Amino acid sequence: MMKTYLYPLLVIIAASSYGVVSTIIKLAMGSGFTAAEAVTSQFFFGFCIAVCLFIFTNRTKLSFKGIKPLLFAGVLTGLTNIVYGHSLNYLPASLAVVLLFQFTWIGVVISCISKRKFPSRIESISLLILIVGTIPAAGLIDVDISQIPLQGWFWGLAAALCYSLFLFANARAATNMTTTNRLVFVSFFAFMMSVVFQSPEVIWNGTLFNEGLWVYGLLLGLFGMIIPVFLFTIAVPKVGLGMSSILSSIELPIAVMVSVILLSETVSTLQIVGIVIIILGMSLPILLNRNGLLSKKKTA
């Protein structure tokens, strides 16, 4: 019984960790750093922490067997952050979050295609509830979208697709490696993406350590790389891509709540209603599964 709830809980914790990232990046930008510099510091510290974890928790050598899915997972982790950051050049933050949030149904579609079957009734109902709750939760009701350029929609949905594919790659993570071994490779490939497309010069020009960027980089490395990737690698293969996408919807309410606490942003009653709807939609599969388990127990 405990294992039934353990892996979904790990997915929820991992997604909640991702929900903190946007606020930390905003705090870094408020201190004079760019989003690209913050993302670079995130993956730099993420890789460093992953290497330290491997050294102190493994007695075996680094294994390279089954590295291919980890290459995809790492690249997609980096791409998600890069593409999402690019979408903010064209979109208001609220709309960017909503478009990223489309990974919920995109992940279910990818799962259906890979398994060659339609989503379950529970998954379909949950998705419908999540979509209904997304717009008010993100505060999108008052946003004028008539002037949004086409590039904004493209980059926003591309970020959602990258995130969905990242979850898909984690569902097929190499089972013949330790979790920390997998974490090293995912963080390394993500770091390489930031080196190519972001601002790698912050590592050697003094910005990272002399100007205080390391504080944000360390937090971003933990919440945006180590915790979510570590937990997703363990839990997504057990829970499945479709259900993981639904459970990961907790990311949006967490992002809103953390921004209220740390950035003193205001939240409307309508947003609170949207957040409650999202939590309901996310919890529905778990609650119905619990009822199913109980009924099976009674008939046994």
CSV table of N, CA and C in Angstrom, one decimal, residues 184-242:
chain,number,residue,atom,x,y,z
A,184,VAL,N,24.4,12.3,-12.8
A,184,VAL,CA,25.6,12.9,-13.3
A,184,VAL,C,25.5,13.2,-14.8
A,185,PHE,N,25.0,12.2,-15.5
A,185,PHE,CA,24.9,12.4,-17.0
A,185,PHE,C,23.8,13.4,-17.4
A,186,VAL,N,22.7,13.3,-16.7
A,186,VAL,CA,21.6,14.2,-17.1
A,186,VAL,C,22.0,15.7,-16.8
A,187,SER,N,22.7,15.9,-15.7
A,187,SER,CA,23.1,17.3,-15.3
A,187,SER,C,24.2,17.7,-16.2
A,188,PHE,N,25.1,16.8,-16.6
A,188,PHE,CA,26.2,17.2,-17.5
A,188,PHE,C,25.7,17.6,-18.9
A,189,PHE,N,24.8,16.8,-19.5
A,189,PHE,CA,24.2,17.2,-20.8
A,189,PHE,C,23.4,18.5,-20.7
A,190,ALA,N,22.7,18.7,-19.6
A,190,ALA,CA,21.9,19.9,-19.4
A,190,ALA,C,22.9,21.1,-19.3
A,191,PHE,N,24.0,20.9,-18.6
A,191,PHE,CA,25.0,22.0,-18.5
A,191,PHE,C,25.6,22.3,-19.8
A,192,MET,N,25.9,21.3,-20.6
A,192,MET,CA,26.4,21.5,-22.0
A,192,MET,C,25.5,22.4,-22.8
A,193,MET,N,24.2,22.1,-22.7
A,193,MET,CA,23.2,23.0,-23.4
A,193,MET,C,23.3,24.4,-23.0
A,194,SER,N,23.5,24.7,-21.7
A,194,SER,CA,23.6,26.0,-21.2
A,194,SER,C,24.9,26.7,-21.7
A,195,VAL,N,25.9,25.9,-21.8
A,195,VAL,CA,27.2,26.4,-22.3
A,195,VAL,C,27.1,26.9,-23.7
A,196,VAL,N,26.4,26.1,-24.5
A,196,VAL,CA,26.2,26.4,-25.9
A,196,VAL,C,25.3,27.6,-26.2
A,197,PHE,N,24.1,27.6,-25.4
A,197,PHE,CA,23.1,28.6,-25.8
A,197,PHE,C,22.9,29.7,-24.7
A,198,GLN,N,23.5,29.7,-23.6
A,198,GLN,CA,23.3,30.7,-22.6
A,198,GLN,C,24.5,31.6,-22.3
A,199,SER,N,24.9,31.8,-21.1
A,199,SER,CA,26.0,32.7,-20.8
A,199,SER,C,27.1,32.0,-20.0
A,200,PRO,N,27.9,31.1,-20.7
A,200,PRO,CA,28.9,30.4,-20.0
A,200,PRO,C,30.0,31.3,-19.4
A,201,GLU,N,30.2,32.5,-19.9
A,201,GLU,CA,31.3,33.4,-19.5
A,201,GLU,C,31.1,33.8,-18.0
A,202,VAL,N,29.9,33.6,-17.4
A,202,VAL,CA,29.8,34.0,-16.0
A,202,VAL,C,30.6,33.1,-15.1
A,203,ILE,N,31.0,31.9,-15.6
A,203,ILE,CA,31.8,31.0,-14.8
A,203,ILE,C,33.2,31.5,-14.6
A,204,TRP,N,33.8,32.2,-15.6
A,204,TRP,CA,35.2,32.6,-15.5
A,204,TRP,C,35.4,34.1,-15.5
A,205,ASN,N,34.3,34.9,-15.7
A,205,ASN,CA,34.6,36.3,-15.7
A,205,ASN,C,34.3,37.0,-14.3
A,206,GLY,N,34.1,36.2,-13.3
A,206,GLY,CA,33.9,36.7,-11.9
A,206,GLY,C,32.5,36.9,-11.5
A,207,THR,N,31.5,36.9,-12.5
A,207,THR,CA,30.1,37.1,-12.2
A,207,THR,C,29.6,36.1,-11.2
A,208,LEU,N,29.9,34.9,-11.4
A,208,LEU,CA,29.4,33.8,-10.6
A,208,LEU,C,29.8,33.8,-9.2
A,209,PHE,N,31.1,34.0,-8.9
A,209,PHE,CA,31.5,33.9,-7.5
A,209,PHE,C,31.8,35.3,-6.9
A,210,ASN,N,32.2,36.3,-7.7
A,210,ASN,CA,32.6,37.6,-7.1
A,210,ASN,C,31.4,38.5,-6.9
A,211,GLU,N,30.3,38.3,-7.7
A,211,GLU,CA,29.2,39.2,-7.7
A,211,GLU,C,27.9,38.6,-7.0
A,212,GLY,N,28.1,37.4,-6.5
A,212,GLY,CA,27.0,36.8,-5.7
A,212,GLY,C,26.0,36.0,-6.5
A,213,LEU,N,26.2,35.7,-7.8
A,213,LEU,CA,25.3,34.9,-8.6
A,213,LEU,C,25.3,33.5,-8.0
A,214,TRP,N,26.4,33.0,-7.3
A,214,TRP,CA,26.5,31.7,-6.9
A,214,TRP,C,25.4,31.3,-5.9
A,215,VAL,N,24.9,32.3,-5.1
A,215,VAL,CA,23.8,32.1,-4.2
A,215,VAL,C,22.5,31.6,-4.9
A,216,TYR,N,22.2,32.3,-6.0
A,216,TYR,CA,21.0,31.9,-6.8
A,216,TYR,C,21.3,30.6,-7.6
A,217,GLY,N,22.5,30.5,-8.0
A,217,GLY,CA,22.9,29.3,-8.8
A,217,GLY,C,22.8,28.0,-7.9
A,218,LEU,N,23.2,28.1,-6.7
A,218,LEU,CA,23.2,27.0,-5.8
A,218,LEU,C,21.7,26.6,-5.5
A,219,LEU,N,20.9,27.5,-5.3
A,219,LEU,CA,19.4,27.3,-5.0
A,219,LEU,C,18.8,26.7,-6.3
A,220,LEU,N,19.1,27.3,-7.4
A,220,LEU,CA,18.5,26.8,-8.7
A,220,LEU,C,19.0,25.4,-9.0
A,221,GLY,N,20.3,25.1,-8.7
A,221,GLY,CA,20.9,23.8,-9.0
A,221,GLY,C,20.1,22.7,-8.1
A,222,LEU,N,19.8,23.1,-6.9
A,222,LEU,CA,19.1,22.1,-6.0
A,222,LEU,C,17.7,21.9,-6.5
A,223,PHE,N,16.9,23.1,-6.6
A,223,PHE,CA,15.5,23.0,-6.9
A,223,PHE,C,15.2,22.8,-8.3
A,224,GLY,N,16.1,23.2,-9.2
A,224,GLY,CA,15.8,23.1,-10.7
A,224,GLY,C,16.5,22.0,-11.4
A,225,MET,N,17.4,21.2,-10.6
A,225,MET,CA,18.1,20.1,-11.2
A,225,MET,C,18.2,18.9,-10.3
A,226,ILE,N,18.8,19.0,-9.2
A,226,ILE,CA,19.1,17.8,-8.4
A,226,ILE,C,17.9,17.2,-7.9
A,227,ILE,N,17.0,17.9,-7.1
A,227,ILE,CA,15.8,17.3,-6.5
A,227,ILE,C,14.9,16.8,-7.6
A,228,PRO,N,14.4,17.6,-8.6
A,228,PRO,CA,13.5,17.1,-9.5
A,228,PRO,C,14.0,15.9,-10.4
A,229,VAL,N,15.2,16.1,-10.9
A,229,VAL,CA,15.7,15.0,-11.8
A,229,VAL,C,15.9,13.7,-11.0
A,230,PHE,N,16.5,13.8,-9.8
A,230,PHE,CA,16.7,12.7,-8.9
A,230,PHE,C,15.4,11.9,-8.7
A,231,LEU,N,14.4,12.7,-8.3
A,231,LEU,CA,13.1,12.1,-7.9
A,231,LEU,C,12.3,11.6,-9.2
A,232,PHE,N,12.4,12.4,-10.3
A,232,PHE,CA,11.7,11.9,-11.5
A,232,PHE,C,12.3,10.6,-12.0
A,233,THR,N,13.6,10.5,-11.9
A,233,THR,CA,14.3,9.3,-12.4
A,233,THR,C,13.9,8.1,-11.7
A,234,ILE,N,13.6,8.2,-10.4
A,234,ILE,CA,13.1,7.1,-9.6
A,234,ILE,C,11.6,6.8,-9.8
A,235,ALA,N,10.8,7.9,-9.9
A,235,ALA,CA,9.4,7.7,-9.8
A,235,ALA,C,8.6,7.6,-11.1
A,236,VAL,N,9.1,8.4,-12.2
A,236,VAL,CA,8.3,8.4,-13.4
A,236,VAL,C,8.2,7.0,-14.1
A,237,PRO,N,9.3,6.2,-14.1
A,237,PRO,CA,9.2,4.8,-14.6
A,237,PRO,C,8.1,4.0,-13.9
A,238,LYS,N,7.9,4.2,-12.6
A,238,LYS,CA,7.0,3.5,-11.8
A,238,LYS,C,5.5,4.0,-12.0
A,239,VAL,N,5.4,5.3,-12.1
A,239,VAL,CA,4.1,5.9,-12.2
A,239,VAL,C,3.5,5.9,-13.6
A,240,GLY,N,4.4,6.1,-14.6
A,240,GLY,CA,4.0,6.2,-16.0
A,240,GLY,C,4.0,7.7,-16.4
A,241,LEU,N,4.2,7.9,-17.7
A,241,LEU,CA,4.2,9.3,-18.2
A,241,LEU,C,2.9,10.0,-18.1
A,242,GLY,N,1.8,9.4,-18.4
A,242,GLY,CA,0.5,10.1,-18.4
A,242,GLY,C,0.2,10.5,-17.0
